[in-house]
Coordinates of C-alpha atoms and ligand atoms in Angstrom, one line a residue:
M178 CA 128.7 -34.1 -11.9
T179 CA 127.1 -33.1 -15.1
E180 CA 125.2 -29.6 -15.2
I181 CA 121.7 -30.7 -16.8
V182 CA 119.9 -27.8 -18.6
C183 CA 116.3 -29.0 -19.7
G184 CA 113.1 -27.3 -21.0
K185 CA 110.3 -27.9 -23.4
N186 CA 111.7 -26.4 -26.0
I187 CA 115.2 -24.9 -25.9
M188 CA 116.5 -24.8 -28.9
S189 CA 118.7 -21.6 -28.6
D190 CA 120.4 -23.3 -25.6
V191 CA 120.8 -26.5 -28.1
K192 CA 122.5 -23.7 -30.5
A193 CA 124.4 -22.0 -27.8
A194 CA 125.9 -25.2 -26.5
L195 CA 127.1 -26.2 -29.5
E196 CA 128.4 -22.9 -30.5
G197 CA 130.3 -23.4 -27.3
C198 CA 132.0 -26.9 -28.9
A199 CA 134.8 -27.2 -31.4
F200 CA 133.6 -30.5 -32.6
T201 CA 130.1 -32.0 -33.0
V202 CA 129.2 -35.8 -33.8
T203 CA 125.7 -36.7 -35.5
D204 CA 124.0 -39.0 -37.3
N205 CA 122.2 -39.1 -40.5
N206 CA 119.3 -39.0 -39.2
I207 CA 119.8 -35.7 -36.7
A208 CA 121.7 -34.1 -39.7
A209 CA 118.8 -34.5 -42.1
L210 CA 115.7 -33.2 -39.7
Y211 CA 118.1 -30.5 -38.4
P212 CA 120.4 -29.2 -40.9
E213 CA 120.9 -26.1 -38.9
F214 CA 122.7 -27.7 -36.4
A215 CA 124.7 -30.2 -38.5
A216 CA 126.3 -27.7 -40.7
D217 CA 129.9 -28.5 -39.6
A218 CA 129.3 -31.9 -37.8
F219 CA 130.9 -35.2 -38.2
V220 CA 127.6 -37.5 -39.5
I221 CA 127.9 -41.2 -38.3
K222 CA 125.5 -43.8 -39.8
A223 CA 122.3 -44.1 -37.8
G224 CA 121.8 -47.5 -35.6
E225 CA 123.8 -49.8 -33.8
S226 CA 125.9 -51.1 -36.5
S227 CA 127.9 -47.7 -36.1
K228 CA 128.7 -48.4 -32.8
T229 CA 132.0 -49.8 -33.6
P230 CA 135.9 -49.3 -33.4
D231 CA 136.3 -48.1 -36.5
T232 CA 133.5 -45.3 -36.4
L233 CA 135.5 -44.4 -32.9
L234 CA 138.5 -44.4 -35.1
S235 CA 137.0 -42.1 -37.8
I236 CA 136.0 -39.8 -35.1
L237 CA 139.3 -39.4 -33.5
D238 CA 141.3 -39.4 -36.8
E239 CA 138.9 -36.3 -37.8
M240 CA 139.3 -34.6 -34.3
S241 CA 142.7 -35.1 -34.7
R242 CA 142.7 -33.8 -38.2
R243 CA 140.8 -30.5 -37.3
G244 CA 143.7 -29.8 -34.7
L245 CA 141.4 -30.3 -31.2
R246 CA 143.6 -29.6 -28.0
R247 CA 142.9 -30.8 -24.4
S248 CA 140.8 -27.9 -23.9
D249 CA 138.4 -28.3 -26.4
R250 CA 135.1 -29.7 -25.9
I251 CA 132.9 -31.7 -28.1
A252 CA 129.4 -32.5 -28.5
A253 CA 127.0 -35.5 -28.7
L254 CA 123.7 -34.6 -30.9
G255 CA 121.6 -37.8 -31.4
G256 CA 120.3 -40.7 -29.4
G257 CA 122.4 -43.5 -27.6
V258 CA 125.0 -44.6 -30.1
V259 CA 125.7 -41.0 -30.9
G260 CA 126.2 -40.2 -27.4
D261 CA 128.1 -43.6 -26.3
I262 CA 130.6 -43.3 -29.3
T263 CA 131.3 -39.6 -28.8
G264 CA 131.6 -39.8 -25.2
F265 CA 133.9 -42.7 -25.4
A266 CA 135.9 -40.8 -28.2
A267 CA 135.8 -37.8 -25.7
A268 CA 137.5 -40.1 -22.9
V269 CA 140.4 -41.3 -25.1
Y270 CA 141.2 -38.3 -27.2
M271 CA 144.5 -37.0 -25.5
R272 CA 143.5 -38.8 -22.1
G273 CA 139.9 -37.2 -21.8
I274 CA 138.6 -33.9 -23.0
K275 CA 135.4 -32.4 -21.9
W276 CA 132.2 -33.2 -23.7
T277 CA 128.4 -31.6 -24.1
S278 CA 125.4 -34.1 -24.2
I279 CA 122.5 -33.6 -26.4
P280 CA 120.3 -36.5 -26.2
T281 CA 117.8 -36.4 -29.4
S282 CA 115.6 -39.5 -28.3
L283 CA 113.9 -40.9 -25.0
L284 CA 115.8 -43.2 -24.1
A285 CA 118.9 -40.8 -24.1
M286 CA 117.1 -38.3 -22.4
V287 CA 116.0 -40.4 -19.2
D288 CA 119.3 -43.0 -19.4
S289 CA 122.0 -43.3 -21.5
G290 CA 122.8 -39.2 -22.0
I291 CA 123.4 -38.7 -18.4
G292 CA 125.9 -40.8 -16.5
G293 CA 128.7 -41.4 -18.6
K294 CA 128.6 -44.8 -19.7
T295 CA 130.8 -44.3 -22.8
A296 CA 131.2 -47.5 -25.2
V297 CA 131.9 -49.5 -28.6
D298 CA 130.7 -52.8 -29.3
F299 CA 133.3 -55.4 -30.0
N300 CA 133.3 -59.0 -31.1
G301 CA 129.9 -59.2 -31.4
V302 CA 129.5 -57.9 -27.4
K303 CA 127.3 -54.6 -26.7
N304 CA 129.5 -51.8 -24.9
L305 CA 132.6 -54.2 -24.6
I306 CA 134.8 -51.6 -24.7
G307 CA 134.1 -48.2 -22.9
A308 CA 134.9 -46.1 -20.3
F309 CA 133.2 -44.1 -17.9
H310 CA 133.4 -40.6 -18.2
E311 CA 130.6 -37.8 -17.8
P312 CA 129.3 -35.3 -19.9
T313 CA 130.2 -32.0 -18.5
K314 CA 126.8 -30.7 -19.7
A315 CA 123.8 -32.1 -20.7
V316 CA 121.5 -30.6 -22.8
V317 CA 117.8 -31.8 -22.5
C318 CA 115.3 -30.3 -25.1
T319 CA 112.0 -32.4 -25.5
E320 CA 111.2 -30.6 -28.9
F321 CA 113.5 -33.2 -30.2
L322 CA 110.9 -35.9 -29.5
T323 CA 108.2 -34.3 -32.1
T324 CA 110.4 -36.3 -34.7
L325 CA 111.5 -39.2 -33.0
P326 CA 110.1 -42.4 -34.9
D327 CA 107.7 -45.1 -33.4
R328 CA 110.2 -48.0 -32.6
E329 CA 112.4 -45.1 -30.8
W330 CA 109.2 -44.0 -28.6
K331 CA 108.8 -47.3 -27.5
C332 CA 112.6 -47.7 -26.7
G333 CA 112.6 -45.3 -24.6
T334 CA 109.3 -45.9 -23.1
G335 CA 111.0 -49.2 -21.4
E336 CA 114.3 -46.7 -19.7
L337 CA 111.3 -44.5 -18.5
I338 CA 109.1 -46.9 -17.0
K339 CA 111.9 -48.4 -15.6
T340 CA 113.3 -45.1 -13.7
C341 CA 109.7 -44.2 -12.8
L342 CA 109.9 -47.4 -10.5
L343 CA 112.7 -45.9 -8.7
S344 CA 111.0 -43.1 -6.5
E345 CA 107.8 -42.8 -5.3
K346 CA 107.0 -39.6 -6.9
A347 CA 108.1 -40.8 -9.9
Y348 CA 105.7 -43.7 -10.0
C349 CA 102.6 -41.5 -9.1
L350 CA 103.6 -39.6 -12.0
L351 CA 103.8 -42.4 -14.5
K352 CA 100.7 -44.0 -12.7
N353 CA 99.1 -40.3 -13.7
S354 CA 100.4 -40.1 -16.6
L355 CA 99.7 -42.9 -18.5
S356 CA 97.6 -41.9 -21.2
G357 CA 99.7 -38.9 -21.9
L358 CA 102.4 -41.3 -22.3
L359 CA 100.4 -43.2 -25.0
E360 CA 99.3 -40.0 -26.7
K361 CA 103.1 -38.6 -26.6
D362 CA 101.4 -35.5 -24.5
K363 CA 104.3 -33.0 -24.5
D364 CA 103.5 -31.6 -21.6
C365 CA 103.2 -35.1 -20.0
V366 CA 106.6 -36.7 -21.5
Y367 CA 108.5 -33.4 -20.4
S368 CA 107.2 -33.7 -16.7
L369 CA 108.4 -37.6 -17.2
V370 CA 111.6 -36.7 -18.3
E371 CA 112.3 -34.2 -15.8
E372 CA 112.1 -36.3 -13.2
C373 CA 114.1 -38.9 -14.8
L374 CA 116.6 -37.1 -15.2
K375 CA 116.2 -35.9 -11.4
I376 CA 116.6 -40.0 -10.4
K377 CA 119.3 -41.1 -13.1
S378 CA 121.7 -38.0 -11.5
D379 CA 121.1 -38.6 -8.3
V380 CA 122.3 -42.3 -8.2
V381 CA 125.0 -41.3 -10.8
N382 CA 126.0 -38.6 -8.5
K383 CA 125.9 -41.3 -5.8
D384 CA 127.8 -44.2 -7.6
P385 CA 129.5 -42.9 -10.5
K386 CA 131.2 -46.1 -11.2
E387 CA 128.7 -48.8 -10.5
N388 CA 129.9 -50.1 -7.3
G389 CA 127.1 -50.8 -5.7
L390 CA 123.7 -48.3 -5.9
R391 CA 123.5 -47.9 -9.4
K392 CA 123.2 -51.4 -10.4
I393 CA 119.2 -50.3 -9.6
L394 CA 119.2 -48.8 -12.8
N395 CA 119.6 -52.4 -14.0
I396 CA 115.9 -53.2 -13.4
G397 CA 114.6 -55.9 -15.9
H398 CA 118.0 -56.0 -17.8
T399 CA 119.2 -59.3 -16.9
V400 CA 116.2 -61.0 -19.2
G401 CA 116.1 -58.0 -21.6
H402 CA 119.7 -58.0 -22.0
A403 CA 119.5 -62.3 -22.3
L404 CA 116.6 -62.0 -24.8
E405 CA 118.1 -59.0 -27.3
S406 CA 120.9 -60.9 -27.5
L407 CA 119.1 -63.9 -28.3
D408 CA 116.6 -62.4 -30.8
G409 CA 120.0 -60.7 -32.8
Y410 CA 118.7 -57.2 -31.7
K411 CA 115.4 -57.3 -34.1
L412 CA 113.6 -55.0 -31.5
S413 CA 114.9 -51.9 -29.8
H414 CA 116.8 -52.3 -26.4
G415 CA 114.1 -50.6 -24.5
E416 CA 111.3 -53.4 -25.8
Y417 CA 113.6 -56.1 -24.4
V418 CA 114.0 -54.0 -21.0
L419 CA 110.0 -54.0 -21.2
K420 CA 110.1 -57.8 -21.6
G421 CA 112.4 -58.3 -19.0
M422 CA 110.5 -56.3 -16.3
M423 CA 107.6 -58.2 -17.0
T424 CA 108.9 -61.6 -17.0
E425 CA 111.3 -60.7 -13.8
F426 CA 108.9 -59.4 -11.9
A427 CA 106.5 -62.4 -12.9
M428 CA 109.6 -64.6 -11.4
C429 CA 109.9 -63.0 -8.3
K430 CA 106.5 -62.1 -7.6
D431 CA 106.6 -63.5 -3.7
S432 CA 109.3 -60.5 -3.3
I433 CA 107.4 -57.8 -4.6
D434 CA 104.6 -55.8 -2.7
K435 CA 101.4 -57.5 -4.0
K436 CA 99.6 -53.9 -4.3
F437 CA 102.2 -52.7 -6.9
L438 CA 102.6 -55.8 -8.8
G439 CA 99.3 -55.8 -9.2
E440 CA 99.4 -52.0 -10.7
I441 CA 102.8 -52.5 -12.7
M442 CA 102.1 -55.5 -14.6
P443 CA 99.1 -54.2 -16.5
V444 CA 101.0 -50.9 -17.4
L445 CA 104.1 -53.2 -18.5
K446 CA 101.3 -55.2 -20.5
M447 CA 100.4 -51.8 -23.0
F448 CA 103.5 -51.6 -23.9
A449 CA 104.9 -55.0 -24.5
V450 CA 104.2 -58.8 -24.8
P451 CA 106.0 -61.5 -22.9
P452 CA 108.6 -63.3 -24.4
K453 CA 108.9 -66.5 -26.7
T454 CA 112.3 -67.5 -25.7
T455 CA 112.7 -70.5 -24.3
A456 CA 113.8 -71.0 -20.4
K457 CA 116.7 -72.9 -21.4
A458 CA 118.1 -70.7 -23.9
V459 CA 117.7 -67.4 -21.5
C460 CA 119.4 -69.0 -18.9
E461 CA 122.2 -70.0 -20.4
K462 CA 122.9 -66.6 -22.0
A463 CA 122.1 -65.1 -18.4
R464 CA 124.8 -66.9 -16.8
S465 CA 127.4 -64.4 -18.6
D466 CA 125.7 -61.5 -17.0
K467 CA 128.1 -59.2 -15.2
K468 CA 125.9 -58.9 -12.2
N469 CA 126.3 -62.2 -11.1
K470 CA 127.5 -63.5 -8.3
D471 CA 128.9 -67.2 -7.0
E472 CA 127.6 -68.9 -10.4
R473 CA 124.0 -67.0 -9.2
I474 CA 122.2 -64.9 -11.6
A475 CA 121.4 -61.8 -10.4
L476 CA 118.3 -59.9 -10.8
V477 CA 117.2 -56.7 -9.8
I478 CA 113.7 -56.5 -8.5
P479 CA 111.5 -53.4 -7.1
V480 CA 109.8 -54.8 -4.4
S481 CA 108.0 -51.3 -3.9
P482 CA 108.3 -48.0 -5.4
S483 CA 111.3 -46.2 -4.3
D484 CA 113.1 -49.9 -3.0
T485 CA 114.6 -52.6 -4.8
K486 CA 116.3 -55.8 -4.1
E487 CA 119.4 -58.0 -5.3
V488 CA 117.6 -61.2 -6.5
Y489 CA 120.3 -64.2 -6.9
L490 CA 119.1 -67.6 -8.5
T491 CA 120.8 -71.0 -9.3
A492 CA 120.5 -71.7 -13.2
S493 CA 117.7 -74.8 -12.2
Q494 CA 115.7 -71.7 -10.0
F495 CA 116.0 -69.4 -12.9
T496 CA 115.1 -71.9 -15.6
E497 CA 111.8 -73.2 -13.2
C498 CA 111.0 -69.6 -12.4
Y499 CA 111.4 -68.5 -15.5
E500 CA 109.0 -71.1 -17.1
R501 CA 106.4 -70.6 -14.9
A502 CA 106.5 -66.4 -15.1
V503 CA 106.1 -67.1 -18.8
K504 CA 103.2 -69.6 -18.5
E505 CA 101.5 -67.0 -16.4
L506 CA 101.9 -64.1 -18.2
K507 CA 100.6 -65.7 -21.2
S508 CA 97.2 -67.5 -19.4
Ligands
LIG127 N1 121.7 -47.6 -17.9 C1 122.1 -47.7 -16.6 C2 123.2 -47.1 -16.4 O1 123.3 -45.8 -16.9 O2 123.7 -47.5 -15.3

Protein backbone atom coordinates (compact mmCIF):
# COMPACT_ATOMS: atom_id res chain seq x y z
CA MET A 1 0.00 0.00 0.00
CA THR A 2 1.34 3.44 -0.92
CA GLU A 3 1.44 6.29 1.58
CA ILE A 4 -0.01 9.26 -0.31
CA VAL A 5 0.68 12.89 0.57
CA CYS A 6 -1.30 15.35 -1.55
CA GLY A 7 -1.35 19.13 -1.44
CA LYS A 8 -1.69 22.27 -3.55
CA ASN A 9 1.76 23.57 -2.82
CA ILE A 10 3.82 21.10 -0.85
CA MET A 11 7.20 21.70 -2.44
CA SER A 12 8.79 21.35 1.01
CA ASP A 13 7.44 17.77 1.15
CA VAL A 14 8.83 17.15 -2.34
CA LYS A 15 12.22 18.40 -1.18
CA ALA A 16 12.11 16.24 1.95
CA ALA A 17 11.03 13.17 -0.03
CA LEU A 18 13.90 13.64 -2.49
CA GLU A 19 16.36 14.09 0.36
CA GLY A 20 15.19 10.75 1.74
CA CYS A 21 16.09 8.99 -1.52
CA ALA A 22 19.56 7.83 -2.54
CA PHE A 23 18.93 8.40 -6.24
CA THR A 24 16.47 10.42 -8.36
CA VAL A 25 15.43 9.94 -11.97
CA THR A 26 13.86 12.85 -13.86
CA ASP A 27 13.64 14.08 -17.45
CA ASN A 28 15.27 17.02 -19.20
CA ASN A 29 12.06 19.13 -19.13
CA ILE A 30 11.62 18.79 -15.38
CA ALA A 31 15.37 19.25 -14.78
CA ALA A 32 15.22 22.57 -16.68
CA LEU A 33 12.07 23.78 -14.91
CA TYR A 34 13.02 22.65 -11.40
CA PRO A 35 16.85 22.67 -11.24
CA GLU A 36 16.69 22.85 -7.42
CA PHE A 37 15.34 19.26 -7.40
CA ALA A 38 17.54 17.88 -10.16
CA ALA A 39 21.06 18.80 -9.10
CA ASP A 40 22.17 15.22 -8.52
CA ALA A 41 19.48 13.48 -10.56
CA PHE A 42 19.88 11.04 -13.42
CA VAL A 43 18.25 12.85 -16.34
CA ILE A 44 16.59 10.98 -19.21
CA LYS A 45 15.20 12.49 -22.42
CA ALA A 46 11.54 13.46 -22.03
CA GLY A 47 8.97 11.42 -23.98
CA GLU A 48 7.82 7.89 -24.72
CA SER A 49 10.90 7.22 -26.92
CA SER A 50 12.90 6.96 -23.66
CA LYS A 51 10.79 4.14 -22.22
CA THR A 52 13.12 1.45 -23.53
CA PRO A 53 15.23 -1.40 -22.14
CA ASP A 54 18.32 0.69 -23.06
CA THR A 55 17.24 3.59 -20.85
CA LEU A 56 16.34 1.13 -18.10
CA LEU A 57 19.82 -0.40 -18.28
CA SER A 58 21.42 3.06 -18.16
CA ILE A 59 19.44 3.81 -14.97
CA LEU A 60 20.43 0.47 -13.42
CA ASP A 61 24.04 1.02 -14.48
CA GLU A 62 24.08 4.38 -12.71
CA MET A 63 22.45 2.91 -9.60
CA SER A 64 25.10 0.23 -9.40
CA ARG A 65 27.93 2.70 -10.09
CA ARG A 66 26.66 4.87 -7.23
CA GLY A 67 26.69 1.80 -5.01
CA LEU A 68 22.99 1.72 -4.17
CA ARG A 69 22.08 -1.00 -1.69
CA ARG A 70 18.95 -2.99 -1.08
CA SER A 71 17.91 -0.71 1.77
CA ASP A 72 18.13 2.40 -0.42
CA ARG A 73 15.11 4.10 -1.92
CA ILE A 74 14.93 5.82 -5.31
CA ALA A 75 12.66 8.62 -6.55
CA ALA A 76 10.80 9.22 -9.80
CA LEU A 77 10.32 12.94 -10.37
CA GLY A 78 8.30 13.42 -13.55
CA GLY A 79 5.37 12.27 -15.64
CA GLY A 80 4.23 8.82 -16.75
CA VAL A 81 7.41 7.80 -18.57
CA VAL A 82 9.73 8.69 -15.68
CA GLY A 83 7.43 6.96 -13.19
CA ASP A 84 7.01 3.79 -15.25
CA ILE A 85 10.71 3.29 -15.96
CA THR A 86 11.97 4.33 -12.53
CA GLY A 87 9.42 2.10 -10.82
CA PHE A 88 10.57 -0.78 -13.02
CA ALA A 89 14.22 -0.08 -12.16
CA ALA A 90 13.20 -0.22 -8.48
CA ALA A 91 11.33 -3.48 -9.12
CA VAL A 92 14.34 -5.28 -10.58
CA TYR A 93 17.37 -3.73 -8.87
CA MET A 94 18.56 -6.29 -6.31
CA ARG A 95 15.19 -8.02 -6.80
CA GLY A 96 13.27 -4.98 -5.62
CA ILE A 97 13.92 -1.83 -3.63
CA LYS A 98 11.64 0.94 -2.36
CA TRP A 99 10.71 3.90 -4.51
CA THR A 100 8.94 7.22 -4.10
CA SER A 101 6.67 8.57 -6.81
CA ILE A 102 6.60 12.34 -7.31
CA PRO A 103 4.28 12.86 -10.28
CA THR A 104 4.57 16.18 -12.10
CA SER A 105 1.96 15.71 -14.86
CA LEU A 106 -1.82 15.52 -14.51
CA LEU A 107 -1.81 12.01 -16.02
CA ALA A 108 0.73 10.76 -13.50
CA MET A 109 -1.09 12.47 -10.60
CA VAL A 110 -4.46 10.89 -11.33
CA ASP A 111 -3.36 7.57 -12.78
CA SER A 112 0.13 6.25 -13.50
CA GLY A 113 1.92 7.79 -10.50
CA ILE A 114 0.23 5.39 -8.12
CA GLY A 115 -0.78 1.77 -8.54
CA GLY A 116 2.57 0.20 -9.26
CA LYS A 117 2.21 -0.63 -12.96
CA THR A 118 5.83 -0.22 -14.02
CA ALA A 119 7.22 -1.06 -17.47
CA VAL A 120 9.24 -0.31 -20.57
CA ASP A 121 8.13 -0.62 -24.20
CA PHE A 122 9.66 -3.44 -26.28
CA ASN A 123 9.49 -4.61 -29.91
CA GLY A 124 7.05 -1.83 -30.71
CA VAL A 125 4.62 -2.87 -27.96
CA LYS A 126 3.82 -0.45 -25.14
CA ASN A 127 4.58 -1.75 -21.65
CA LEU A 128 5.52 -5.23 -22.92
CA ILE A 129 8.10 -5.78 -20.17
CA GLY A 130 7.15 -4.72 -16.67
CA ALA A 131 6.21 -5.57 -13.13
CA PHE A 132 3.70 -4.64 -10.49
CA HIS A 133 5.76 -2.72 -7.94
CA GLU A 134 3.90 -0.09 -5.95
CA PRO A 135 5.72 3.02 -4.77
CA THR A 136 6.21 3.09 -1.01
CA LYS A 137 5.23 6.74 -1.00
CA ALA A 138 3.67 9.21 -3.46
CA VAL A 139 4.00 12.97 -3.02
CA VAL A 140 1.43 14.69 -5.20
CA CYS A 141 1.94 18.46 -5.42
CA THR A 142 -0.44 20.10 -7.89
CA GLU A 143 1.78 23.22 -8.04
CA PHE A 144 3.82 21.28 -10.64
CA LEU A 145 0.83 21.64 -12.99
CA THR A 146 1.52 25.37 -13.39
CA THR A 147 4.30 24.46 -15.84
CA LEU A 148 2.48 21.64 -17.64
CA PRO A 149 2.28 22.02 -21.47
CA ASP A 150 -1.22 22.09 -23.05
CA ARG A 151 -0.83 18.72 -24.75
CA GLU A 152 -0.09 17.14 -21.36
CA TRP A 153 -3.18 18.80 -19.86
CA LYS A 154 -5.34 17.15 -22.47
CA CYS A 155 -3.60 13.86 -21.80
CA GLY A 156 -4.29 14.02 -18.06
CA THR A 157 -7.85 15.21 -18.61
CA GLY A 158 -8.72 11.94 -20.37
CA GLU A 159 -7.67 9.81 -17.41
CA LEU A 160 -9.15 12.28 -14.92
CA ILE A 161 -12.60 12.14 -16.56
CA LYS A 162 -12.35 8.33 -16.78
CA THR A 163 -11.64 8.07 -13.04
CA CYS A 164 -14.45 10.49 -12.15
CA LEU A 165 -16.94 8.11 -13.81
CA LEU A 166 -16.19 5.54 -11.12
CA SER A 167 -17.90 7.17 -8.15
CA GLU A 168 -21.03 9.21 -7.62
CA LYS A 169 -19.11 11.79 -5.56
CA ALA A 170 -16.34 12.23 -8.15
CA TYR A 171 -18.86 12.39 -10.97
CA CYS A 172 -20.80 15.21 -9.23
CA LEU A 173 -17.53 17.01 -8.58
CA LEU A 174 -16.60 16.68 -12.25
CA LYS A 175 -19.96 18.05 -13.40
CA ASN A 176 -19.58 21.04 -11.08
CA SER A 177 -15.95 21.62 -12.01
CA LEU A 178 -16.02 21.58 -15.81
CA SER A 179 -15.39 25.30 -16.33
CA GLY A 180 -12.68 25.23 -13.64
CA LEU A 181 -11.04 22.26 -15.34
CA LEU A 182 -11.11 24.01 -18.73
CA GLU A 183 -9.66 27.16 -17.13
CA LYS A 184 -7.11 25.12 -15.16
CA ASP A 185 -8.35 26.69 -11.93
CA LYS A 186 -5.91 25.57 -9.22
CA ASP A 187 -8.44 24.84 -6.45
CA CYS A 188 -10.77 23.04 -8.76
CA VAL A 189 -8.04 20.89 -10.31
CA TYR A 190 -6.69 20.10 -6.85
CA SER A 191 -10.10 18.83 -5.66
CA LEU A 192 -10.42 16.63 -8.75
CA VAL A 193 -6.89 15.23 -8.37
CA GLU A 194 -7.50 14.50 -4.68
CA GLU A 195 -10.74 12.64 -5.48
CA CYS A 196 -9.14 10.65 -8.33
CA LEU A 197 -6.27 9.64 -6.05
CA LYS A 198 -8.77 8.31 -3.50
CA ILE A 199 -10.59 6.27 -6.14
CA LYS A 200 -7.45 4.90 -7.76
CA SER A 201 -5.78 3.94 -4.50
CA ASP A 202 -8.97 2.28 -3.24
CA VAL A 203 -9.22 0.17 -6.43
CA VAL A 204 -5.52 -0.71 -6.38
CA ASN A 205 -5.57 -1.64 -2.68
CA LYS A 206 -8.45 -4.04 -3.33
CA ASP A 207 -6.95 -5.54 -6.51
CA PRO A 208 -3.26 -4.66 -6.87
CA LYS A 209 -2.54 -7.08 -9.72
CA GLU A 210 -5.63 -6.54 -11.87
CA ASN A 211 -7.23 -9.91 -11.26
CA GLY A 212 -10.72 -8.40 -11.32
CA LEU A 213 -11.88 -5.05 -9.95
CA ARG A 214 -8.91 -3.07 -11.32
CA LYS A 215 -10.19 -3.70 -14.85
CA ILE A 216 -12.66 -0.84 -14.26
CA LEU A 217 -9.72 1.52 -14.77
CA ASN A 218 -9.70 0.43 -18.43
CA ILE A 219 -12.82 2.36 -19.46
CA GLY A 220 -12.28 3.71 -22.98
CA HIS A 221 -8.99 1.88 -23.30
CA THR A 222 -9.90 -0.92 -25.76
CA VAL A 223 -10.73 1.47 -28.60
CA GLY A 224 -8.31 4.08 -27.16
CA HIS A 225 -5.30 1.74 -27.28
CA ALA A 226 -6.19 0.50 -30.77
CA LEU A 227 -6.49 4.08 -32.10
CA GLU A 228 -3.26 5.10 -30.36
CA SER A 229 -1.26 2.29 -31.89
CA LEU A 230 -2.82 2.61 -35.40
CA ASP A 231 -2.18 6.35 -35.34
CA GLY A 232 1.48 5.91 -34.37
CA TYR A 233 1.01 7.68 -31.01
CA LYS A 234 0.62 11.10 -32.71
CA LEU A 235 -1.72 12.42 -30.02
CA SER A 236 -1.28 12.01 -26.29
CA HIS A 237 -2.52 8.84 -24.55
CA GLY A 238 -5.32 10.72 -22.76
CA GLU A 239 -6.69 12.10 -26.03
CA TYR A 240 -7.04 8.55 -27.36
CA VAL A 241 -8.73 7.55 -24.10
CA LEU A 242 -11.23 10.40 -24.63
CA LYS A 243 -11.91 9.24 -28.20
CA GLY A 244 -12.07 5.67 -26.93
CA MET A 245 -14.61 6.56 -24.25
CA MET A 246 -16.95 8.45 -26.57
CA THR A 247 -16.83 5.67 -29.16
CA GLU A 248 -17.25 2.78 -26.72
CA PHE A 249 -20.12 4.56 -24.93
CA ALA A 250 -21.87 5.19 -28.27
CA MET A 251 -21.24 1.56 -29.27
CA CYS A 252 -22.83 0.29 -26.05
CA LYS A 253 -25.40 3.04 -25.53
CA ASP A 254 -28.19 0.58 -24.73
CA SER A 255 -26.23 -0.66 -21.68
CA ILE A 256 -25.81 2.84 -20.22
CA ASP A 257 -28.26 4.81 -18.09
CA LYS A 258 -29.86 7.32 -20.50
CA LYS A 259 -29.54 10.39 -18.25
CA PHE A 260 -25.90 9.59 -17.49
CA LEU A 261 -25.10 9.06 -21.19
CA GLY A 262 -26.87 12.29 -22.08
CA GLU A 263 -24.70 14.16 -19.58
CA ILE A 264 -21.33 12.55 -20.24
CA MET A 265 -21.28 12.59 -24.05
CA PRO A 266 -21.29 16.42 -24.31
CA VAL A 267 -18.49 16.50 -21.72
CA LEU A 268 -16.34 14.13 -23.79
CA LYS A 269 -17.09 16.18 -26.92
CA MET A 270 -15.77 19.28 -25.13
CA PHE A 271 -12.34 17.66 -25.00
CA ALA A 272 -12.09 15.40 -28.07
CA VAL A 273 -13.45 14.70 -31.55
CA PRO A 274 -14.66 11.30 -32.82
CA PRO A 275 -12.09 8.97 -34.40
CA LYS A 276 -11.50 8.81 -38.16
CA THR A 277 -9.89 5.35 -38.17
CA THR A 278 -11.86 2.62 -39.96
CA ALA A 279 -13.83 -0.02 -38.08
CA LYS A 280 -11.88 -2.81 -39.81
CA ALA A 281 -8.50 -1.49 -38.64
CA VAL A 282 -9.67 -0.77 -35.07
CA CYS A 283 -11.32 -4.19 -34.81
CA GLU A 284 -8.19 -5.96 -36.05
CA LYS A 285 -6.09 -4.15 -33.42
CA ALA A 286 -8.65 -4.60 -30.64
CA ARG A 287 -8.63 -8.36 -31.26
CA SER A 288 -5.21 -8.53 -29.59
CA ASP A 289 -6.31 -6.59 -26.47
CA LYS A 290 -5.28 -8.42 -23.31
CA LYS A 291 -8.74 -8.06 -21.72
CA ASN A 292 -10.45 -10.18 -24.43
CA LYS A 293 -12.15 -13.49 -23.65
CA ASP A 294 -12.96 -16.45 -25.94
CA GLU A 295 -12.12 -14.52 -29.15
CA ARG A 296 -14.52 -11.76 -28.09
CA ILE A 297 -13.42 -8.15 -27.68
CA ALA A 298 -13.88 -6.74 -24.18
CA LEU A 299 -15.09 -3.21 -23.48
CA VAL A 300 -15.44 -1.78 -19.95
CA ILE A 301 -18.52 0.44 -19.87
CA PRO A 302 -19.77 2.68 -17.02
CA VAL A 303 -23.47 1.90 -16.91
CA SER A 304 -24.05 4.66 -14.35
CA PRO A 305 -21.70 6.68 -12.14
CA SER A 306 -20.14 4.11 -9.77
CA ASP A 307 -21.27 1.02 -11.72
CA THR A 308 -19.41 -0.60 -14.62
CA LYS A 309 -20.03 -3.59 -16.84
CA GLU A 310 -17.81 -5.66 -19.13
CA VAL A 311 -19.28 -6.05 -22.61
CA TYR A 312 -17.91 -8.76 -24.94
CA LEU A 313 -18.39 -8.41 -28.70
CA THR A 314 -17.51 -10.72 -31.56
CA ALA A 315 -15.43 -9.13 -34.33
CA SER A 316 -18.46 -8.64 -36.55
CA GLN A 317 -20.55 -7.16 -33.69
CA PHE A 318 -17.64 -4.85 -32.85
CA THR A 319 -17.26 -3.64 -36.45
CA GLU A 320 -20.99 -3.05 -36.85
CA CYS A 321 -21.30 -1.17 -33.52
CA TYR A 322 -18.16 0.91 -34.18
CA GLU A 323 -19.37 1.99 -37.64
CA ARG A 324 -22.77 2.97 -36.29
CA ALA A 325 -21.26 4.77 -33.28
CA VAL A 326 -18.82 6.87 -35.31
CA LYS A 327 -21.58 7.82 -37.75
CA GLU A 328 -23.81 8.94 -34.87
CA LEU A 329 -20.97 10.82 -33.16
CA LYS A 330 -20.24 12.79 -36.33
CA SER A 331 -23.89 13.67 -37.05
N1 LIG B 1 -3.93 2.77 -15.64
C1 LIG B 1 -4.73 1.73 -15.25
C2 LIG B 1 -4.24 1.02 -14.02
O1 LIG B 1 -3.38 1.54 -13.33
O2 LIG B 1 -4.68 -0.05 -13.75
